[in-house]
Amino acid sequence: MQTIENDYLSPSFSSQSLGWENLQVTRWSNPEQANGNASETRTKHLIGIHCSAYYENYYTIHIIPRGEPRLCSWGKASLYFLQIEIPPSYLERVAREAGFLKEGFIQLERKFYVKDPKLLQLGLWMLEELQNEGKQGKIYSDSLSNMLAVHLLSHYSKVSRGTVPSRVTVNQEIFQIVEYMKEHLNEELSLQELADRANLSLSQFMRLFKQQTGHTPHNYLIRLRIERSKTLICRGDYSLREIADRVGFADQGHFSRMFKRQIGMTPKQYTHEVTANPLISI
């Protein structure tokens, strides 16, 4: 299960090599790989489709407008992660052509844990076209892009009047705290320490953190530790005891309990699944 670093940081499939003009689609082994390859300030809207098994309802979709950090947790074990990046200018052009927009601007809504079979199907059609090296041609890929844009405009957007906002709609201190948590997973972090670093009172910090991530700081930290542990398991460089220590759990028993609570299987079972299914670790 050893992985070359450059391969680990590269997507399995990408629309860039096929010359898709309207949006960029990439397929990764898991969300953490895609997140580690992303810049902090994004200029495109993001649709993330995380599939954890080849079964109905074993997927999670997050919709994140441009400029907003990915303060979200994906949860389940990874089969693959599909990332769709959409330029706001393209979404606005489709909106004007389809009659959604006559004046003002389109504001994409931030949505977590979406269950949308149509959005999933559009993503799977795009993935299939990537895997087939674009054999159905430009008209087909353009049609998929247009259908995706119209679906987002119909269900996940609104028209705002006036000038275009800066799009910095999240508290940057919370974003910085999340980054701090990622960099100090193996340390004992207190709520007061995190609140002090954000220059917020404890009550303000707790409220804003839950508002922007959907989780309490403690639950979010556990999810970050579990996601990092999954990545380390896929790399295969450390024992489960070493992984537990590296991601900040008190011992292997605590690690196993939290892992099973989040993922639905023990770290050992997940290791066997990764070994048996190369799609998870490639």
Coordinates of C-alpha atoms in Angstrom, one line a residue:
M1 CA 0.0 0.0 0.0
Q2 CA 3.0 2.3 -0.4
T3 CA 2.1 5.4 -2.4
I4 CA 4.4 7.8 -4.3
E5 CA 3.8 11.3 -3.0
N6 CA 3.2 12.9 -6.4
D7 CA 0.6 10.3 -7.3
Y8 CA -1.1 10.7 -4.0
L9 CA -1.6 14.5 -4.7
S10 CA -2.9 14.0 -8.2
P11 CA -6.5 13.1 -9.2
S12 CA -7.3 9.7 -10.8
F13 CA -9.2 11.4 -13.6
S14 CA -9.4 15.1 -14.7
S15 CA -11.4 16.9 -17.3
Q16 CA -8.5 19.3 -17.8
S17 CA -6.8 16.8 -20.1
L18 CA -10.0 16.5 -22.1
G19 CA -10.3 20.3 -22.7
W20 CA -13.6 20.8 -21.0
E21 CA -14.2 24.5 -21.1
N22 CA -17.1 25.3 -18.8
L23 CA -16.2 23.5 -15.6
Q24 CA -13.5 21.3 -14.2
V25 CA -14.2 17.8 -12.9
T26 CA -11.7 15.6 -11.0
R27 CA -11.9 12.3 -9.3
W28 CA -9.9 11.6 -6.1
S29 CA -9.6 8.7 -3.7
N30 CA -11.0 10.8 -0.8
P31 CA -11.9 14.4 0.1
E32 CA -8.7 15.0 2.1
Q33 CA -6.6 14.4 -1.1
A34 CA -8.7 17.0 -2.9
N35 CA -8.6 19.4 0.0
G36 CA -4.9 19.1 0.4
N37 CA -4.5 20.1 -3.3
A38 CA -6.8 23.2 -3.1
S39 CA -5.8 26.8 -2.5
E40 CA -7.2 28.5 0.6
T41 CA -9.0 31.2 -1.5
R42 CA -11.0 29.7 -4.3
T43 CA -12.5 31.6 -7.2
K44 CA -14.9 28.9 -8.3
H45 CA -18.0 27.2 -6.8
L46 CA -17.5 23.7 -5.6
I47 CA -19.7 20.6 -5.7
G48 CA -18.2 17.7 -3.8
I49 CA -19.8 14.2 -4.3
H50 CA -18.4 11.6 -1.8
C51 CA -19.3 8.0 -2.5
S52 CA -18.6 5.4 0.1
A53 CA -20.0 2.3 -1.6
Y54 CA -21.6 1.1 -4.8
Y55 CA -25.1 1.2 -3.2
E56 CA -28.0 3.6 -3.2
N57 CA -27.8 6.4 -0.6
Y58 CA -24.1 5.7 0.2
Y59 CA -23.1 9.2 -0.9
T60 CA -22.8 12.7 0.5
I61 CA -22.9 16.0 -1.4
H62 CA -21.7 19.4 -0.3
I63 CA -22.3 22.6 -2.2
I64 CA -19.8 25.4 -1.4
P65 CA -19.9 28.8 -3.0
R66 CA -16.7 30.5 -4.2
G67 CA -14.4 32.0 -1.7
E68 CA -15.8 30.0 1.2
P69 CA -13.5 27.5 3.1
R70 CA -14.5 23.9 3.2
L71 CA -15.5 23.8 6.9
C72 CA -17.3 20.5 6.5
S73 CA -16.8 16.9 7.4
W74 CA -17.5 14.0 5.1
G75 CA -17.7 11.1 7.4
K76 CA -18.0 7.6 5.8
A77 CA -15.2 5.5 4.4
S78 CA -14.1 6.6 0.8
L79 CA -14.7 4.7 -2.4
Y80 CA -14.0 7.9 -4.4
F81 CA -14.6 11.6 -4.3
L82 CA -15.8 13.6 -7.3
Q83 CA -15.0 17.3 -7.3
I84 CA -16.8 19.7 -9.7
E85 CA -15.5 23.3 -9.9
I86 CA -17.8 25.8 -11.6
P87 CA -16.7 29.4 -12.6
P88 CA -19.3 31.9 -11.3
S89 CA -19.2 33.6 -14.7
Y90 CA -20.4 30.3 -16.4
L91 CA -23.2 29.9 -13.9
E92 CA -24.3 33.5 -14.5
R93 CA -24.2 33.1 -18.2
V94 CA -26.4 30.0 -18.1
A95 CA -28.7 31.9 -15.7
R96 CA -29.2 34.7 -18.2
E97 CA -29.6 32.4 -21.1
A98 CA -32.2 30.3 -19.3
G99 CA -34.1 33.3 -18.0
F100 CA -33.2 32.9 -14.3
L101 CA -31.4 36.2 -14.2
K102 CA -32.3 39.6 -15.7
E103 CA -30.6 41.9 -13.2
G104 CA -28.5 41.5 -10.1
F105 CA -26.4 38.5 -9.6
I106 CA -26.7 34.8 -8.8
Q107 CA -25.8 33.7 -5.3
L108 CA -25.2 30.0 -4.8
E109 CA -26.4 28.6 -1.5
R110 CA -24.1 26.8 0.9
K111 CA -25.5 23.3 1.5
F112 CA -24.1 20.4 3.5
Y113 CA -25.1 16.7 3.4
V114 CA -27.4 17.0 0.4
K115 CA -29.3 13.9 -0.8
D116 CA -30.1 14.7 -4.5
P117 CA -30.4 11.8 -6.9
K118 CA -30.4 14.0 -10.0
L119 CA -27.3 15.9 -8.9
L120 CA -25.6 12.5 -8.1
Q121 CA -26.6 11.1 -11.5
L122 CA -25.2 14.2 -13.4
G123 CA -21.9 13.7 -11.5
L124 CA -21.8 10.0 -12.3
W125 CA -22.4 10.7 -16.0
M126 CA -19.4 13.2 -15.9
L127 CA -17.3 10.6 -14.1
E128 CA -18.2 8.0 -16.7
E129 CA -17.2 10.4 -19.5
L130 CA -13.8 11.0 -17.8
Q131 CA -13.2 7.3 -17.5
N132 CA -14.1 6.9 -21.2
E133 CA -11.6 9.7 -22.1
G134 CA -14.3 11.9 -23.5
K135 CA -15.4 9.6 -26.3
Q136 CA -18.9 11.1 -26.6
G137 CA -17.4 14.5 -27.6
K138 CA -17.7 18.1 -26.7
I139 CA -21.4 18.4 -27.3
Y140 CA -22.1 15.8 -24.7
S141 CA -19.8 17.3 -22.1
D142 CA -21.2 20.7 -22.7
S143 CA -24.7 19.3 -22.3
L144 CA -23.8 17.8 -19.0
S145 CA -22.3 21.1 -17.9
N146 CA -25.4 23.0 -18.9
M147 CA -27.8 20.5 -17.2
L148 CA -25.7 20.7 -14.0
A149 CA -25.8 24.5 -14.0
V150 CA -29.6 24.6 -14.6
H151 CA -30.2 22.1 -11.8
L152 CA -28.1 24.3 -9.4
L153 CA -30.0 27.4 -10.5
S154 CA -33.3 25.7 -10.0
H155 CA -32.7 24.3 -6.6
Y156 CA -29.6 25.9 -4.9
S157 CA -29.4 29.5 -5.8
K158 CA -31.1 32.9 -5.4
V159 CA -31.0 36.2 -7.2
S160 CA -29.6 39.1 -5.2
R161 CA -29.9 42.8 -6.1
G162 CA -27.3 45.5 -5.9
T163 CA -23.5 45.1 -6.1
V164 CA -21.8 41.8 -5.9
P165 CA -20.6 41.1 -2.4
S166 CA -17.1 40.1 -1.4
R167 CA -18.4 36.5 -0.8
V168 CA -16.5 36.3 2.5
T169 CA -19.6 35.1 4.3
V170 CA -17.8 33.0 6.9
N171 CA -15.9 34.2 10.0
Q172 CA -12.2 34.0 9.0
E173 CA -11.2 33.4 12.6
I174 CA -13.1 30.1 12.6
F175 CA -11.4 29.2 9.3
Q176 CA -8.0 29.8 10.9
I177 CA -9.0 27.8 14.0
V178 CA -9.9 24.8 11.8
E179 CA -6.6 25.1 10.1
Y180 CA -4.9 25.2 13.5
M181 CA -6.8 22.1 14.6
K182 CA -5.6 20.3 11.4
E183 CA -2.0 21.2 12.2
H184 CA -2.2 20.1 15.9
L185 CA -4.3 17.0 15.8
N186 CA -1.9 15.1 18.1
E187 CA -2.1 17.7 20.8
E188 CA -4.6 18.2 23.7
L189 CA -6.6 21.2 22.6
S190 CA -8.9 23.1 25.0
L191 CA -12.0 25.1 24.1
Q192 CA -10.7 28.1 25.9
E193 CA -7.4 28.0 24.0
L194 CA -9.2 27.8 20.7
A195 CA -11.5 30.7 21.7
D196 CA -8.6 32.8 22.8
R197 CA -6.8 32.2 19.4
A198 CA -10.0 33.3 17.6
N199 CA -10.2 36.4 19.8
L200 CA -13.7 35.5 20.8
S201 CA -15.5 34.8 24.0
L202 CA -16.1 31.1 24.7
S203 CA -19.8 31.4 24.0
Q204 CA -19.3 33.4 20.8
F205 CA -16.7 30.8 19.6
M206 CA -19.0 27.9 20.3
R207 CA -21.9 29.5 18.5
L208 CA -20.0 30.6 15.5
F209 CA -18.1 27.3 15.2
K210 CA -21.4 25.3 15.2
Q211 CA -23.0 27.7 12.8
Q212 CA -20.2 27.5 10.2
T213 CA -19.2 23.8 10.5
G214 CA -22.4 22.1 11.7
H215 CA -20.5 20.5 14.6
T216 CA -19.3 21.4 18.0
P217 CA -15.5 22.0 18.2
H218 CA -15.0 18.6 20.0
N219 CA -17.0 16.6 17.4
Y220 CA -15.3 18.4 14.6
L221 CA -11.9 17.6 16.0
I222 CA -12.8 14.0 16.3
R223 CA -13.9 13.9 12.7
L224 CA -10.7 15.6 11.6
R225 CA -8.7 13.0 13.5
I226 CA -10.7 10.1 11.9
E227 CA -10.2 11.5 8.4
R228 CA -6.5 11.9 8.9
S229 CA -6.3 8.3 10.3
K230 CA -8.0 7.0 7.2
T231 CA -5.4 8.7 5.1
L232 CA -2.6 7.2 7.1
I233 CA -4.2 3.7 7.0
C234 CA -4.4 4.0 3.2
R235 CA -0.7 4.9 3.0
G236 CA 0.2 1.8 5.0
D237 CA 3.3 3.3 6.7
Y238 CA 2.2 3.0 10.3
S239 CA 0.6 0.5 12.7
L240 CA -2.8 1.3 14.1
R241 CA -1.2 2.1 17.5
E242 CA 1.1 4.6 15.8
I243 CA -1.7 6.1 13.9
A244 CA -3.8 6.5 17.1
D245 CA -0.9 8.5 18.6
R246 CA -0.2 10.5 15.5
V247 CA -3.8 11.8 15.3
G248 CA -4.2 12.6 19.0
F249 CA -6.2 9.7 20.5
A250 CA -5.4 8.8 24.1
D251 CA -4.8 5.1 23.2
Q252 CA -5.7 2.6 20.5
G253 CA -8.8 1.5 22.3
H254 CA -10.2 5.1 22.3
F255 CA -9.2 5.4 18.6
S256 CA -11.1 2.2 17.7
R257 CA -14.2 3.3 19.6
M258 CA -14.3 6.7 17.9
F259 CA -13.5 5.3 14.5
K260 CA -16.3 2.7 14.7
R261 CA -18.7 5.4 15.9
Q262 CA -17.9 7.6 12.9
I263 CA -17.2 5.1 10.1
G264 CA -19.3 2.1 11.1
M265 CA -16.4 -0.3 11.3
T266 CA -13.2 -0.7 13.4
P267 CA -9.8 0.6 12.1
K268 CA -8.8 -3.0 11.6
Q269 CA -11.8 -3.8 9.5
Y270 CA -11.2 -0.6 7.5
T271 CA -7.6 -1.7 6.9
H272 CA -8.8 -5.0 5.6
E273 CA -11.3 -3.2 3.3
V274 CA -8.6 -0.9 2.0
T275 CA -6.3 -3.9 1.3
A276 CA -9.1 -5.8 -0.5
N277 CA -10.4 -2.9 -2.5
P278 CA -7.7 -1.0 -4.4
L279 CA -10.2 1.7 -5.4
I280 CA -10.1 3.0 -1.9
S281 CA -6.4 3.4 -1.6
I282 CA -5.3 4.3 -5.2

